[in-house]
Amino acid sequence: MRLGVNIDHVATIREARKTFEPSPLFAALIAQQAGADQITLHLREDRRHIQDRDLELIKSSVHIPINLEMAPTEEMRDIALKLVPHRVTLVPERREEITTEGGLDVVKLSSYLKEFIRPIREADIEVSLFVEPEEEQIEVSKEVGANAVELHTGRYANLYNEHDMEGAMRELQRLARAGSVAKLLGLRVYAGHGLTYWNVSMLVEHLKDVVEELNVGHSIVSNALIWGMERAVKEFLKLIGR
Ligand code: PXP
């Protein structure tokens, strides 16, 4: 499995003081050096962590792929078309949320998304949709022109963290089924949200044949505060069999 390291929360700490440190660019370069396969970052509408300048600096400095998470808005699409990251991941966004809650409702937004995605694909940018592991969401993701889906692992992570192992196992089965449907449709399959050094091993064990990449932010950045970014990335890579 590949690992995308989400560095948003390095910027969260910087924005707590509106200063210049810590540097998300520096974090991205060390993550790359430690073996990360991709840098993931979310430019939110309210710019609460990553700023436009971070995006430009990181895009021009790292050589591994950039996965830009963004809400499906005109403003964000203009930025993506200018920056041309390797991939755009469309996520739902609400100002009052602490982090992305739930997947994008691709079924409800299907006609909007179809038009929204077309120019991004034409610019040779891969389009991934962050979705709940539900068959209908995945089928419509294919219909609207996505190349990939990122399955939302938040529910699995919560159940695991609450020590509800039966519930966590059921959720893994749901993720595996959803991933298999996506693969059959020819979509690439990624996963992420809420994954930690503790809950990731069980997920990898059950989803390694279906999911090709994980995107992990909060837990890696949290442990980077204690261990440093290099060790935090290397320890996570070991847990996913790398
Ligand atoms: N994948 C997507 C689509 C996300 O929105 C996020 C959170 O920004 C993540 C992965 C990473 O989640 P976490 O910070 O909980 O590891």
CSV table of C-alpha atoms and ligand atoms in Angstrom, one decimal:
chain,number,residue,atom,x,y,z
A,1,MET,CA,0.0,0.0,0.0
A,2,ARG,CA,1.1,3.5,-0.7
A,3,LEU,CA,1.1,6.3,1.9
A,4,GLY,CA,-0.1,9.8,1.3
A,5,VAL,CA,0.9,12.1,4.2
A,6,ASN,CA,-1.5,14.9,4.9
A,7,ILE,CA,0.4,17.9,6.3
A,8,ASP,CA,-2.6,20.2,7.0
A,9,HIS,CA,-2.1,20.1,10.8
A,10,VAL,CA,1.5,21.5,10.5
A,11,ALA,CA,-0.2,24.5,9.1
A,12,THR,CA,-2.9,24.4,11.8
A,13,ILE,CA,-0.2,24.9,14.5
A,14,ARG,CA,1.4,27.8,12.5
A,15,GLU,CA,-2.0,29.4,12.0
A,16,ALA,CA,-2.7,29.2,15.8
A,17,ARG,CA,-0.2,32.1,16.1
A,18,LYS,CA,-0.4,33.4,12.5
A,19,THR,CA,3.4,33.2,12.2
A,20,PHE,CA,5.9,31.4,10.0
A,21,GLU,CA,6.6,28.2,11.9
A,22,PRO,CA,6.3,25.3,11.7
A,23,SER,CA,6.7,25.1,7.9
A,24,PRO,CA,4.4,22.8,6.0
A,25,LEU,CA,6.9,22.8,3.1
A,26,PHE,CA,9.7,21.6,5.5
A,27,ALA,CA,7.3,18.9,6.8
A,28,ALA,CA,6.5,17.8,3.2
A,29,LEU,CA,10.1,17.6,2.2
A,30,ILE,CA,11.0,15.5,5.3
A,31,ALA,CA,8.0,13.2,4.7
A,32,GLN,CA,9.2,12.8,1.1
A,33,GLN,CA,12.7,12.0,2.3
A,34,ALA,CA,11.3,9.4,4.8
A,35,GLY,CA,9.5,7.5,2.1
A,36,ALA,CA,6.0,9.0,1.8
A,37,ASP,CA,4.5,8.3,-1.7
A,38,GLN,CA,2.4,11.5,-1.9
A,39,ILE,CA,1.8,14.8,-0.1
A,40,THR,CA,-1.9,15.4,0.6
A,41,LEU,CA,-3.2,18.8,1.6
A,42,HIS,CA,-6.6,20.4,1.9
A,43,LEU,CA,-7.1,24.0,0.9
A,44,ARG,CA,-10.2,24.9,2.8
A,45,GLU,CA,-12.5,27.7,1.8
A,46,ASP,CA,-11.8,29.5,5.1
A,47,ARG,CA,-8.0,28.9,4.8
A,48,ARG,CA,-7.9,27.7,8.4
A,49,HIS,CA,-4.7,25.8,7.9
A,50,ILE,CA,-3.1,25.5,4.4
A,51,GLN,CA,-2.8,28.8,2.6
A,52,ASP,CA,-2.5,29.3,-1.2
A,53,ARG,CA,1.2,30.2,-0.8
A,54,ASP,CA,1.9,26.8,0.9
A,55,LEU,CA,0.3,25.0,-2.1
A,56,GLU,CA,2.5,26.9,-4.6
A,57,LEU,CA,5.7,26.3,-2.5
A,58,ILE,CA,5.0,22.6,-2.0
A,59,LYS,CA,4.0,22.0,-5.6
A,60,SER,CA,7.2,23.6,-6.9
A,61,SER,CA,9.5,21.9,-4.3
A,62,VAL,CA,8.5,18.2,-3.8
A,63,HIS,CA,8.8,15.6,-6.5
A,64,ILE,CA,6.3,13.1,-5.3
A,65,PRO,CA,2.7,13.5,-6.3
A,66,ILE,CA,0.5,16.2,-4.8
A,67,ASN,CA,-3.1,15.3,-3.8
A,68,LEU,CA,-5.1,18.4,-3.4
A,69,GLU,CA,-8.2,17.9,-1.3
A,70,MET,CA,-10.9,20.6,-2.0
A,71,ALA,CA,-14.5,21.3,-2.0
A,72,PRO,CA,-16.2,21.2,-5.4
A,73,THR,CA,-16.4,25.0,-5.8
A,74,GLU,CA,-15.5,27.3,-8.7
A,75,GLU,CA,-12.8,29.0,-6.7
A,76,MET,CA,-11.1,25.8,-5.9
A,77,ARG,CA,-11.4,24.5,-9.4
A,78,ASP,CA,-9.7,27.6,-10.8
A,79,ILE,CA,-6.8,27.1,-8.3
A,80,ALA,CA,-6.5,23.4,-9.3
A,81,LEU,CA,-6.4,24.2,-13.0
A,82,LYS,CA,-3.7,26.8,-12.4
A,83,LEU,CA,-1.6,24.6,-10.1
A,84,VAL,CA,-2.2,21.2,-11.9
A,85,PRO,CA,-1.6,18.8,-9.0
A,86,HIS,CA,-1.3,15.1,-9.8
A,87,ARG,CA,-4.7,14.6,-8.2
A,88,VAL,CA,-7.7,16.5,-6.9
A,89,THR,CA,-9.8,14.8,-4.2
A,90,LEU,CA,-13.3,16.3,-3.9
A,91,VAL,CA,-14.5,16.5,-0.4
A,92,PRO,CA,-17.6,18.0,1.3
A,93,GLU,CA,-16.9,21.0,3.4
A,94,ARG,CA,-18.8,22.8,6.1
A,95,ARG,CA,-17.3,25.8,7.8
A,96,GLU,CA,-18.3,24.8,11.3
A,97,GLU,CA,-16.9,21.2,11.2
A,98,ILE,CA,-13.6,20.3,13.0
A,99,THR,CA,-12.6,18.0,10.1
A,100,THR,CA,-14.2,16.6,7.0
A,101,GLU,CA,-17.3,14.8,8.3
A,102,GLY,CA,-18.8,12.2,6.0
A,103,GLY,CA,-18.2,11.6,2.4
A,104,LEU,CA,-19.3,13.6,-0.6
A,105,ASP,CA,-22.9,13.0,-1.6
A,106,VAL,CA,-22.1,12.1,-5.2
A,107,VAL,CA,-25.6,10.8,-5.8
A,108,LYS,CA,-27.2,14.1,-4.8
A,109,LEU,CA,-24.7,16.2,-6.6
A,110,SER,CA,-24.3,14.0,-9.7
A,111,SER,CA,-25.3,16.4,-12.5
A,112,TYR,CA,-23.2,19.3,-10.9
A,113,LEU,CA,-20.2,17.0,-10.4
A,114,LYS,CA,-20.3,15.7,-14.0
A,115,GLU,CA,-19.9,19.3,-15.3
A,116,PHE,CA,-17.5,20.2,-12.5
A,117,ILE,CA,-15.1,17.3,-13.1
A,118,ARG,CA,-14.9,17.5,-16.9
A,119,PRO,CA,-12.3,20.4,-17.2
A,120,ILE,CA,-10.2,18.9,-14.4
A,121,ARG,CA,-9.9,15.6,-16.3
A,122,GLU,CA,-9.2,17.5,-19.5
A,123,ALA,CA,-6.3,19.2,-17.7
A,124,ASP,CA,-4.9,15.7,-17.1
A,125,ILE,CA,-5.5,15.8,-13.4
A,126,GLU,CA,-6.7,12.6,-11.7
A,127,VAL,CA,-10.1,13.1,-9.9
A,128,SER,CA,-10.9,11.1,-6.8
A,129,LEU,CA,-14.1,11.4,-4.8
A,130,PHE,CA,-14.1,11.0,-1.0
A,131,VAL,CA,-17.1,8.8,-0.4
A,132,GLU,CA,-18.8,6.7,2.2
A,133,PRO,CA,-18.4,3.0,1.4
A,134,GLU,CA,-21.8,2.7,-0.3
A,135,GLU,CA,-22.4,0.9,-3.6
A,136,GLU,CA,-24.6,3.7,-5.0
A,137,GLN,CA,-22.1,6.4,-4.2
A,138,ILE,CA,-19.4,4.4,-6.0
A,139,GLU,CA,-21.5,3.6,-9.1
A,140,VAL,CA,-22.4,7.2,-9.5
A,141,SER,CA,-18.7,8.3,-9.0
A,142,LYS,CA,-17.9,6.3,-12.1
A,143,GLU,CA,-20.8,7.8,-14.0
A,144,VAL,CA,-19.8,11.4,-13.2
A,145,GLY,CA,-16.3,10.8,-14.6
A,146,ALA,CA,-14.1,10.2,-11.5
A,147,ASN,CA,-10.9,8.1,-11.9
A,148,ALA,CA,-10.9,7.0,-8.3
A,149,VAL,CA,-12.7,6.9,-5.0
A,150,GLU,CA,-11.2,7.5,-1.6
A,151,LEU,CA,-13.3,5.4,0.9
A,152,HIS,CA,-14.1,7.2,4.2
A,153,THR,CA,-12.6,5.1,7.0
A,154,GLY,CA,-13.8,7.5,9.8
A,155,ARG,CA,-16.5,5.1,11.0
A,156,TYR,CA,-14.1,2.2,11.2
A,157,ALA,CA,-11.6,4.3,13.1
A,158,ASN,CA,-14.2,5.5,15.6
A,159,LEU,CA,-15.5,1.9,16.3
A,160,TYR,CA,-11.9,0.7,16.7
A,161,ASN,CA,-11.0,3.5,19.0
A,162,GLU,CA,-14.1,2.7,21.1
A,163,HIS,CA,-13.0,-0.9,21.3
A,164,ASP,CA,-16.0,-2.1,19.4
A,165,MET,CA,-14.1,-4.8,17.5
A,166,GLU,CA,-17.3,-6.4,16.1
A,167,GLY,CA,-18.5,-3.2,14.8
A,168,ALA,CA,-15.1,-2.3,13.4
A,169,MET,CA,-14.9,-5.7,11.7
A,170,ARG,CA,-18.4,-5.2,10.1
A,171,GLU,CA,-17.2,-1.8,8.9
A,172,LEU,CA,-14.1,-3.3,7.3
A,173,GLN,CA,-16.3,-5.8,5.5
A,174,ARG,CA,-18.4,-2.9,4.2
A,175,LEU,CA,-15.2,-1.1,3.1
A,176,ALA,CA,-14.0,-4.3,1.4
A,177,ARG,CA,-17.3,-4.7,-0.5
A,178,ALA,CA,-17.4,-1.1,-1.6
A,179,GLY,CA,-13.7,-1.3,-2.7
A,180,SER,CA,-14.4,-4.4,-4.8
A,181,VAL,CA,-17.3,-2.7,-6.5
A,182,ALA,CA,-15.1,0.2,-7.3
A,183,LYS,CA,-12.4,-2.0,-8.7
A,184,LEU,CA,-14.8,-3.9,-10.9
A,185,LEU,CA,-16.0,-0.6,-12.3
A,186,GLY,CA,-12.3,0.3,-13.1
A,187,LEU,CA,-12.0,2.9,-10.4
A,188,ARG,CA,-8.8,3.2,-8.4
A,189,VAL,CA,-9.4,2.7,-4.7
A,190,TYR,CA,-7.9,4.7,-1.9
A,191,ALA,CA,-8.9,5.1,1.8
A,192,GLY,CA,-8.4,7.5,4.7
A,193,HIS,CA,-9.7,9.5,7.6
A,194,GLY,CA,-9.1,8.8,11.3
A,195,LEU,CA,-6.4,6.2,10.8
A,196,THR,CA,-3.8,5.9,13.5
A,197,TYR,CA,-0.7,3.8,14.4
A,198,TRP,CA,-3.1,1.7,16.5
A,199,ASN,CA,-6.1,1.1,14.2
A,200,VAL,CA,-4.3,0.8,10.8
A,201,SER,CA,-2.9,-2.7,11.1
A,202,MET,CA,-6.3,-4.4,11.3
A,203,LEU,CA,-7.4,-2.3,8.3
A,204,VAL,CA,-4.4,-3.2,6.2
A,205,GLU,CA,-4.8,-6.9,7.0
A,206,HIS,CA,-8.4,-6.9,5.6
A,207,LEU,CA,-8.1,-4.4,2.8
A,208,LYS,CA,-4.7,-4.9,1.3
A,209,ASP,CA,-6.0,-6.5,-1.8
A,210,VAL,CA,-8.6,-3.8,-2.5
A,211,VAL,CA,-7.1,-0.5,-1.3
A,212,GLU,CA,-3.9,0.7,-3.0
A,213,GLU,CA,-3.3,3.9,-0.9
A,214,LEU,CA,-4.0,5.4,2.5
A,215,ASN,CA,-4.1,9.1,3.3
A,216,VAL,CA,-3.2,9.9,6.9
A,217,GLY,CA,-2.8,13.3,8.5
A,218,HIS,CA,-3.7,13.9,12.2
A,219,SER,CA,-2.0,10.9,13.7
A,220,ILE,CA,1.2,11.3,11.7
A,221,VAL,CA,1.5,15.0,12.4
A,222,SER,CA,0.7,14.4,16.1
A,223,ASN,CA,3.4,11.8,16.5
A,224,ALA,CA,5.8,14.0,14.5
A,225,LEU,CA,5.6,16.4,17.4
A,226,ILE,CA,7.0,13.8,19.6
A,227,TRP,CA,9.3,11.8,17.3
A,228,GLY,CA,10.0,14.1,14.5
A,229,MET,CA,8.4,13.8,11.0
A,230,GLU,CA,11.0,11.4,9.6
A,231,ARG,CA,10.4,8.8,12.3
A,232,ALA,CA,6.6,9.4,12.3
A,233,VAL,CA,6.4,8.6,8.6
A,234,LYS,CA,8.8,5.6,8.7
A,235,GLU,CA,6.9,4.0,11.7
A,236,PHE,CA,3.7,4.4,9.8
A,237,LEU,CA,5.2,2.9,6.6
A,238,LYS,CA,6.3,-0.2,8.6
A,239,LEU,CA,2.7,-0.7,9.8
A,240,ILE,CA,1.4,-0.8,6.3
A,241,GLY,CA,4.0,-3.4,5.2
A,242,ARG,CA,6.6,-1.1,3.7
B,1,PXP,N1,-8.6,11.8,3.4
B,1,PXP,C1,-9.4,12.8,3.3
B,1,PXP,C2,-10.2,12.9,2.0
B,1,PXP,C3,-9.5,13.9,4.3
B,1,PXP,O1,-10.4,14.9,4.1
B,1,PXP,C4,-8.7,13.8,5.4
B,1,PXP,C5,-8.7,14.9,6.4
B,1,PXP,O2,-8.3,16.1,5.8
B,1,PXP,C6,-7.8,12.7,5.5
B,1,PXP,C7,-7.8,11.7,4.5
B,1,PXP,C8,-6.9,12.5,6.6
B,1,PXP,O3,-7.6,12.3,7.8
B,1,PXP,P1,-6.9,12.3,9.2
B,1,PXP,O4,-6.3,13.6,9.5
B,1,PXP,O5,-7.9,11.9,10.1
B,1,PXP,O6,-5.8,11.2,9.1
